[in-house]
mmCIF file with all atom_site columns, C-alpha atoms in Angstrom:
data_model
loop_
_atom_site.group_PDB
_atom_site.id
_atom_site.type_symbol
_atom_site.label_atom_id
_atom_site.label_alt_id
_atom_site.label_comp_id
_atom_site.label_asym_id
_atom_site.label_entity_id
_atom_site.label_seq_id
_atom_site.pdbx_PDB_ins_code
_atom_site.Cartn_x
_atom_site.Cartn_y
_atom_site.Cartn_z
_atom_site.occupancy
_atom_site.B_iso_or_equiv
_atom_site.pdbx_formal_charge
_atom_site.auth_seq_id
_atom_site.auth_comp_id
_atom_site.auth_asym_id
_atom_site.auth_atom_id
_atom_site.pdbx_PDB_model_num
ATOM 1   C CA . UNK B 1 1   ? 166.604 57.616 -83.178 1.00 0.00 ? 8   UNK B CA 1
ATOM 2   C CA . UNK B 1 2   ? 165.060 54.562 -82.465 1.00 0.00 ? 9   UNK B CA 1
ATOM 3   C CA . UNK B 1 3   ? 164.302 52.102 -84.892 1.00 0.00 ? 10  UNK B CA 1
ATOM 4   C CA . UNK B 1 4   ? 162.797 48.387 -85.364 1.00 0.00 ? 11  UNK B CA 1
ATOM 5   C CA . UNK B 1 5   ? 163.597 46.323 -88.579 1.00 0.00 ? 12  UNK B CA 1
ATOM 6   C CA . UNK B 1 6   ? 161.800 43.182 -89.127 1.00 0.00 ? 13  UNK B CA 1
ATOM 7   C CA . UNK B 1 7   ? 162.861 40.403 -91.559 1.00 0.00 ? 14  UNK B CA 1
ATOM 8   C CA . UNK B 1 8   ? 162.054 37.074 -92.570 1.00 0.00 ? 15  UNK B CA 1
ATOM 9   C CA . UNK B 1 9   ? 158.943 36.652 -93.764 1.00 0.00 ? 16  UNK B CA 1
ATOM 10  C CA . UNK B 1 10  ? 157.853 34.957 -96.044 1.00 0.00 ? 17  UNK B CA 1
ATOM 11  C CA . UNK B 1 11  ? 155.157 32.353 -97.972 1.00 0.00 ? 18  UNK B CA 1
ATOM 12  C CA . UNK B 1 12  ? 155.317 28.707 -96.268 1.00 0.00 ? 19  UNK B CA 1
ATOM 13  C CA . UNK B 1 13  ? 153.351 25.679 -96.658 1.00 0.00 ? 20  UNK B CA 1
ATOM 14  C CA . UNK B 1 14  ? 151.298 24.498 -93.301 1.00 0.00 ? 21  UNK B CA 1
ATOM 15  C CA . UNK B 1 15  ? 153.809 22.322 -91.053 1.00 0.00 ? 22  UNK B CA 1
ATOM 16  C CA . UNK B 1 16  ? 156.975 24.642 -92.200 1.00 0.00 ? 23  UNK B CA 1
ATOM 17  C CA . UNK B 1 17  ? 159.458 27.172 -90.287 1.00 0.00 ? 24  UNK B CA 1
ATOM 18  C CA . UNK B 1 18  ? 160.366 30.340 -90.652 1.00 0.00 ? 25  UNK B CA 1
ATOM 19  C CA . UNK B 1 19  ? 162.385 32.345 -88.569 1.00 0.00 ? 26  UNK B CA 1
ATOM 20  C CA . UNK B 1 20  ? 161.808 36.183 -87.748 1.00 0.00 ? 27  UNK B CA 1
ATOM 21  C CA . UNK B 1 21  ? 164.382 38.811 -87.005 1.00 0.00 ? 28  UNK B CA 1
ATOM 22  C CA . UNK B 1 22  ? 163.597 42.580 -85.440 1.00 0.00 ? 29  UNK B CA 1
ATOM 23  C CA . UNK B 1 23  ? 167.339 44.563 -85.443 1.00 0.00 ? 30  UNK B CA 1
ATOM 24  C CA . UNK B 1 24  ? 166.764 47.145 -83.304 1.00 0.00 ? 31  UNK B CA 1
ATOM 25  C CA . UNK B 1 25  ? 168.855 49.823 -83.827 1.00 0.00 ? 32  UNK B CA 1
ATOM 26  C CA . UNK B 1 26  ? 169.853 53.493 -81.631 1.00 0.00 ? 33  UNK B CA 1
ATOM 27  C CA . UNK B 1 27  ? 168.229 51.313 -78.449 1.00 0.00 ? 34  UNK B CA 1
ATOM 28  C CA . UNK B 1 28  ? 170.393 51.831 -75.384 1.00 0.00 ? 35  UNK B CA 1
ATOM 29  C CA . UNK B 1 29  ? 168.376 51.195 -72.657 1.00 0.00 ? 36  UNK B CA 1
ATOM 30  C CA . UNK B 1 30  ? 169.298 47.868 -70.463 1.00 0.00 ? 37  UNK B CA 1
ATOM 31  C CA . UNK B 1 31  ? 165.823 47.715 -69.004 1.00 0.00 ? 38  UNK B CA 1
ATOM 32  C CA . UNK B 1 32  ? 163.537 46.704 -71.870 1.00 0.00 ? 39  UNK B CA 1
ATOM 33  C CA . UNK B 1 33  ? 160.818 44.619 -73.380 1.00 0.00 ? 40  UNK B CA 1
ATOM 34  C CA . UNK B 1 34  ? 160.433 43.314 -76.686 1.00 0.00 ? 41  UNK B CA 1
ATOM 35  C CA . UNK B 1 35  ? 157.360 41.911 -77.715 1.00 0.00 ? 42  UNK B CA 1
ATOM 36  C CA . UNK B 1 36  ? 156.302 40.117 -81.216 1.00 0.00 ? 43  UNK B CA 1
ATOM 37  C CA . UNK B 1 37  ? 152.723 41.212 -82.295 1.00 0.00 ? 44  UNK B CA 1
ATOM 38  C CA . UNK B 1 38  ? 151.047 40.130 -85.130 1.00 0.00 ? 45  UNK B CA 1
ATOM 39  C CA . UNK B 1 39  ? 147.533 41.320 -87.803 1.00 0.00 ? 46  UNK B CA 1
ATOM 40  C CA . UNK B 1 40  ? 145.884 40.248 -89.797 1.00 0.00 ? 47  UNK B CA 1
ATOM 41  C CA . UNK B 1 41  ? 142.913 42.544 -91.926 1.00 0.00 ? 48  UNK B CA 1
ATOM 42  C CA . UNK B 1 42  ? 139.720 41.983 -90.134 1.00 0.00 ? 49  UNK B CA 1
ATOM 43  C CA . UNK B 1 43  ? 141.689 40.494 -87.169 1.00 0.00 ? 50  UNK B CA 1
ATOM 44  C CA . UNK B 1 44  ? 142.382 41.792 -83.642 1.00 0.00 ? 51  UNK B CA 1
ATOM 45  C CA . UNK B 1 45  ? 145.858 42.369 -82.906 1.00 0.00 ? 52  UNK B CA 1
ATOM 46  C CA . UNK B 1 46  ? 148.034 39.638 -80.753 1.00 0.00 ? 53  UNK B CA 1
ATOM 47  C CA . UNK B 1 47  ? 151.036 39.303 -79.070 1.00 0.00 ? 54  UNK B CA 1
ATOM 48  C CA . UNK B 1 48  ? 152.299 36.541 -79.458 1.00 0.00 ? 55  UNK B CA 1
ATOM 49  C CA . UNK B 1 49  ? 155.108 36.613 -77.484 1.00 0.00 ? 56  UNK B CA 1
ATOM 50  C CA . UNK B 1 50  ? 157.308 38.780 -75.077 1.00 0.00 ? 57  UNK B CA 1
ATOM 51  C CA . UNK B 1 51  ? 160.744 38.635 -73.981 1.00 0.00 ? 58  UNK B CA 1
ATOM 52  C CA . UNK B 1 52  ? 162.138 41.484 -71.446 1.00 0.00 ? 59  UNK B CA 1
ATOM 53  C CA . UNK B 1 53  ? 165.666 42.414 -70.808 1.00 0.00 ? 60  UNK B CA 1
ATOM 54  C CA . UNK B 1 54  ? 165.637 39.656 -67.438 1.00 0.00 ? 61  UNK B CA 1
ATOM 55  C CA . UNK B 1 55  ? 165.526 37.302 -70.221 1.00 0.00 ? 62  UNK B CA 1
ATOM 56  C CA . UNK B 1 56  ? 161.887 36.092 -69.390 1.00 0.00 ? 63  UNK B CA 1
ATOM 57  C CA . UNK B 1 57  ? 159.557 35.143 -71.719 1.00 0.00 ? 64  UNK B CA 1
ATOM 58  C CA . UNK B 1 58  ? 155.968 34.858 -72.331 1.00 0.00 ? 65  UNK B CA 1
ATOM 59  C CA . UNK B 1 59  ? 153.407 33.440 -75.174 1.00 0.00 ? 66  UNK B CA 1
ATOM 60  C CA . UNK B 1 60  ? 150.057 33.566 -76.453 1.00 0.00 ? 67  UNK B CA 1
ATOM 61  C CA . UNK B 1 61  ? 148.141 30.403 -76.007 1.00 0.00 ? 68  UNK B CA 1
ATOM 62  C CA . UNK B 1 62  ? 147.465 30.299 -79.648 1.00 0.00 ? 69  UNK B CA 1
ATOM 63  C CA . UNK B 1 63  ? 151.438 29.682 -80.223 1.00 0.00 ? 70  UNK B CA 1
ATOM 64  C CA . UNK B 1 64  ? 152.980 27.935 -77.253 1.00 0.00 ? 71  UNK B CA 1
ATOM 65  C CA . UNK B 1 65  ? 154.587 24.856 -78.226 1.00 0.00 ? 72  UNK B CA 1
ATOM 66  C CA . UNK B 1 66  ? 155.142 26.454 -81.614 1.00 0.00 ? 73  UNK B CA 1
ATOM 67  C CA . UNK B 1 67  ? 156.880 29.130 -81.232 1.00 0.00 ? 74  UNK B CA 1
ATOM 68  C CA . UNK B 1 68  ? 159.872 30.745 -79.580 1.00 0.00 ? 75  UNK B CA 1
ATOM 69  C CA . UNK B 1 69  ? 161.290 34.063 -79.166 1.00 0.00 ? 76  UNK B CA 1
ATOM 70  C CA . UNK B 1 70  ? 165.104 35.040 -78.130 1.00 0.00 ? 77  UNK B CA 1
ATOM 71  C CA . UNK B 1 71  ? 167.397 37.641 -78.369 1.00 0.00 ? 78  UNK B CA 1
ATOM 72  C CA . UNK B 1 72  ? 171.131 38.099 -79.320 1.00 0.00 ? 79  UNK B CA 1
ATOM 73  C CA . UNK B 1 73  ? 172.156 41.029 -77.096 1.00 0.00 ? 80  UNK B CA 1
ATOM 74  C CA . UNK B 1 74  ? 175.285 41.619 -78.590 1.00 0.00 ? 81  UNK B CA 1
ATOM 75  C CA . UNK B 1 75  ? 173.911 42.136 -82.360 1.00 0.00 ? 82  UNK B CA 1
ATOM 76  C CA . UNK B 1 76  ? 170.382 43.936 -80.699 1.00 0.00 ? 83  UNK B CA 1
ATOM 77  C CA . UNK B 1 77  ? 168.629 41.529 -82.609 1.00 0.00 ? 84  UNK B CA 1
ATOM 78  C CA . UNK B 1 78  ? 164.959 39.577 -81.478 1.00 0.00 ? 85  UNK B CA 1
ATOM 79  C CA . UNK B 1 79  ? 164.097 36.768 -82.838 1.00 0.00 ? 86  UNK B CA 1
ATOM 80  C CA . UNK B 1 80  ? 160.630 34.543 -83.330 1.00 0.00 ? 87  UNK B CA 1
ATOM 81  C CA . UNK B 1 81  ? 161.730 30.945 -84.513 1.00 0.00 ? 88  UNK B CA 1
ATOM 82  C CA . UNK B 1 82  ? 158.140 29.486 -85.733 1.00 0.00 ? 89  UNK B CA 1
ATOM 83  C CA . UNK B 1 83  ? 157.467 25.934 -86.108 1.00 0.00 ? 90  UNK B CA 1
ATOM 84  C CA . UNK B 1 84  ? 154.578 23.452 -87.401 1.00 0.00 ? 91  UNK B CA 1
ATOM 85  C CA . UNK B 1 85  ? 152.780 26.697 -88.698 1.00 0.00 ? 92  UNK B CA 1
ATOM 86  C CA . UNK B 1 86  ? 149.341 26.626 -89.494 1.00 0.00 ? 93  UNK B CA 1
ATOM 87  C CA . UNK B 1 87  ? 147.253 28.555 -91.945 1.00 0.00 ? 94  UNK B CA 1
ATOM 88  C CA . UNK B 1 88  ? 145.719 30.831 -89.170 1.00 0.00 ? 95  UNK B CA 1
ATOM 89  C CA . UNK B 1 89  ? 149.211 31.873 -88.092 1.00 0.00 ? 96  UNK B CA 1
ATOM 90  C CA . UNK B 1 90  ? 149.116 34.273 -91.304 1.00 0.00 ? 97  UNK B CA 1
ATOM 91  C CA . UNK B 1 91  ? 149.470 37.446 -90.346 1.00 0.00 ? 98  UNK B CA 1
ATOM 92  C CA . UNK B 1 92  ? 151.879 40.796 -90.791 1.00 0.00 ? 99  UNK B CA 1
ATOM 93  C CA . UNK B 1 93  ? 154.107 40.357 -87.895 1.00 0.00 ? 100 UNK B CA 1
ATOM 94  C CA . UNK B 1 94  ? 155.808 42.938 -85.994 1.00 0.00 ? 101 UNK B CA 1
ATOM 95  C CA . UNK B 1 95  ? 158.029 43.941 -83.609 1.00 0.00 ? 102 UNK B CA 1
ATOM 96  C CA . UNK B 1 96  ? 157.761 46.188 -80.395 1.00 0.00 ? 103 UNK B CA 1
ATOM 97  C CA . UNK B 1 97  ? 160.425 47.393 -77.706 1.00 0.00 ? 104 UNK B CA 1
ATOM 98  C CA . UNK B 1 98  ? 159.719 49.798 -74.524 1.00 0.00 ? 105 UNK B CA 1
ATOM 99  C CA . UNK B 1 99  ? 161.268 50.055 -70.908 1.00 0.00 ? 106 UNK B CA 1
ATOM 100 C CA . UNK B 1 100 ? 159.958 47.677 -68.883 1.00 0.00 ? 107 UNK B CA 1
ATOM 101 C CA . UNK B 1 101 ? 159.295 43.522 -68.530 1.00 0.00 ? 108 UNK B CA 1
ATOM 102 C CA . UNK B 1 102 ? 156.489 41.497 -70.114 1.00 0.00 ? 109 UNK B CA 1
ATOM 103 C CA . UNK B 1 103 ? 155.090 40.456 -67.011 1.00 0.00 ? 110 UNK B CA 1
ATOM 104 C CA . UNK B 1 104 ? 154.034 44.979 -66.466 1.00 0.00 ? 111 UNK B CA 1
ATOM 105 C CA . UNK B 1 105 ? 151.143 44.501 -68.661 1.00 0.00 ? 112 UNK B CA 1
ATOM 106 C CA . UNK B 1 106 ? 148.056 42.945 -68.240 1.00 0.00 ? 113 UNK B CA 1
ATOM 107 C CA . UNK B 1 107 ? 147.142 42.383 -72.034 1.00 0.00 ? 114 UNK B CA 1
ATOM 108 C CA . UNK B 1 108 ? 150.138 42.900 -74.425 1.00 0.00 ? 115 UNK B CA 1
ATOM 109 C CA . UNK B 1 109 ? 147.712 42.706 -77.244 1.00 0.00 ? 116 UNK B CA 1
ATOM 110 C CA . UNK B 1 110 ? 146.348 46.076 -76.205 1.00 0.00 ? 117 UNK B CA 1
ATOM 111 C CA . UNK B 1 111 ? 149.212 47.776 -75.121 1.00 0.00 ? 118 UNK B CA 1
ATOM 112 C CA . UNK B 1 112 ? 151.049 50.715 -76.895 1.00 0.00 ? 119 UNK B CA 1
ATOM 113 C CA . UNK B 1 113 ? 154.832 50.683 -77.103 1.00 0.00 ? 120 UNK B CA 1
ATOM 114 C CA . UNK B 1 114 ? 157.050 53.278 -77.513 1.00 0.00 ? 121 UNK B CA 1
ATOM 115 C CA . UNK B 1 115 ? 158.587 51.881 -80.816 1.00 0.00 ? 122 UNK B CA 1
ATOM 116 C CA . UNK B 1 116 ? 157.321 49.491 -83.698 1.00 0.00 ? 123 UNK B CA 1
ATOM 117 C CA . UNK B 1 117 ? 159.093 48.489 -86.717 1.00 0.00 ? 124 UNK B CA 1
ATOM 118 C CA . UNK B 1 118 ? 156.974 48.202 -90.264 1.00 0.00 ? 125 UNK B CA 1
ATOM 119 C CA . UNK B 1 119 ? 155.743 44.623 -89.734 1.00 0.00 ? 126 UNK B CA 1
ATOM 120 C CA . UNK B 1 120 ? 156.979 41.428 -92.236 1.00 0.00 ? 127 UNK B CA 1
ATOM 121 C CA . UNK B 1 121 ? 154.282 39.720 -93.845 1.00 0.00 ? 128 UNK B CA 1
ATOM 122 C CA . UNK B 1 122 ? 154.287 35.991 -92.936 1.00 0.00 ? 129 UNK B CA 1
ATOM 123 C CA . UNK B 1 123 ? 151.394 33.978 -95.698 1.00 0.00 ? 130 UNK B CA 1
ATOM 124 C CA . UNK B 1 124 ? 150.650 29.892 -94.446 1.00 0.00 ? 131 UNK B CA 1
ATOM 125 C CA . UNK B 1 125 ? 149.171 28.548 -97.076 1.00 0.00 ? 132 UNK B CA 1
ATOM 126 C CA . UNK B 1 126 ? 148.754 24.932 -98.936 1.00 0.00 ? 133 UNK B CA 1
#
């Protein structure tokens, strides 16, 4: 079975880091894509960014510059390093994983994934 773990979250001033972690665990399928969504109540959902198993990588506008997603294949671990955060980066942020590459959909925002962890809560505030 499948599962998605995030971690990491956290309440930051505006200007600070944090660093997000999905462990993916029981996922054995080399052709994949990750993806980092995040929603807040009263808030579309967003992805705001995409890595695939051909290591490419994609971001919202909203966060380029900002942030940046990797993964350690050996530990099955994604991660979102986020920098300079502002207050409208609050959000619960989670993670996604299906077959495929990021560059398959046409609006990650909207797309359903095969697996989603529970989301970690990430509060910018000053």
């Amino acid at each position: 079975q499948v599962q998605l773990v995030e971690s990491g979250g956290g309440s930051v001033q505006p200007g600070g880091s944090l660093r997000l972690s999905c462990a993916a665990t029981g996922y054995t399928d080399s052709y994949y894509v990750m993806v980092w969504l995040r929603q807040d109540p009263g808030k579309e959902r967003e992805a705001v960014a995409c890595i695939d198993s051909e290591a490419s990588t994609t971001y919202a506008d909203s966060v380029k510059g900002r942030f940046t997603i990797s993964k350690d294949n050996a530990e099955n671990t994604m991660f979102l390093q986020m920098n300079s955060l502002k207050q409208e980066d609050t959000a619960m942020y989670y993670c996604a994983a299906d077959r495929g590459r990021c560059s398959d959909y046409d609006d990650l925002s909207l797309a359903d994934f095969a697996y989603e962890g529970q989301g970690t809560q990430v509060t910018v505030s000053a």
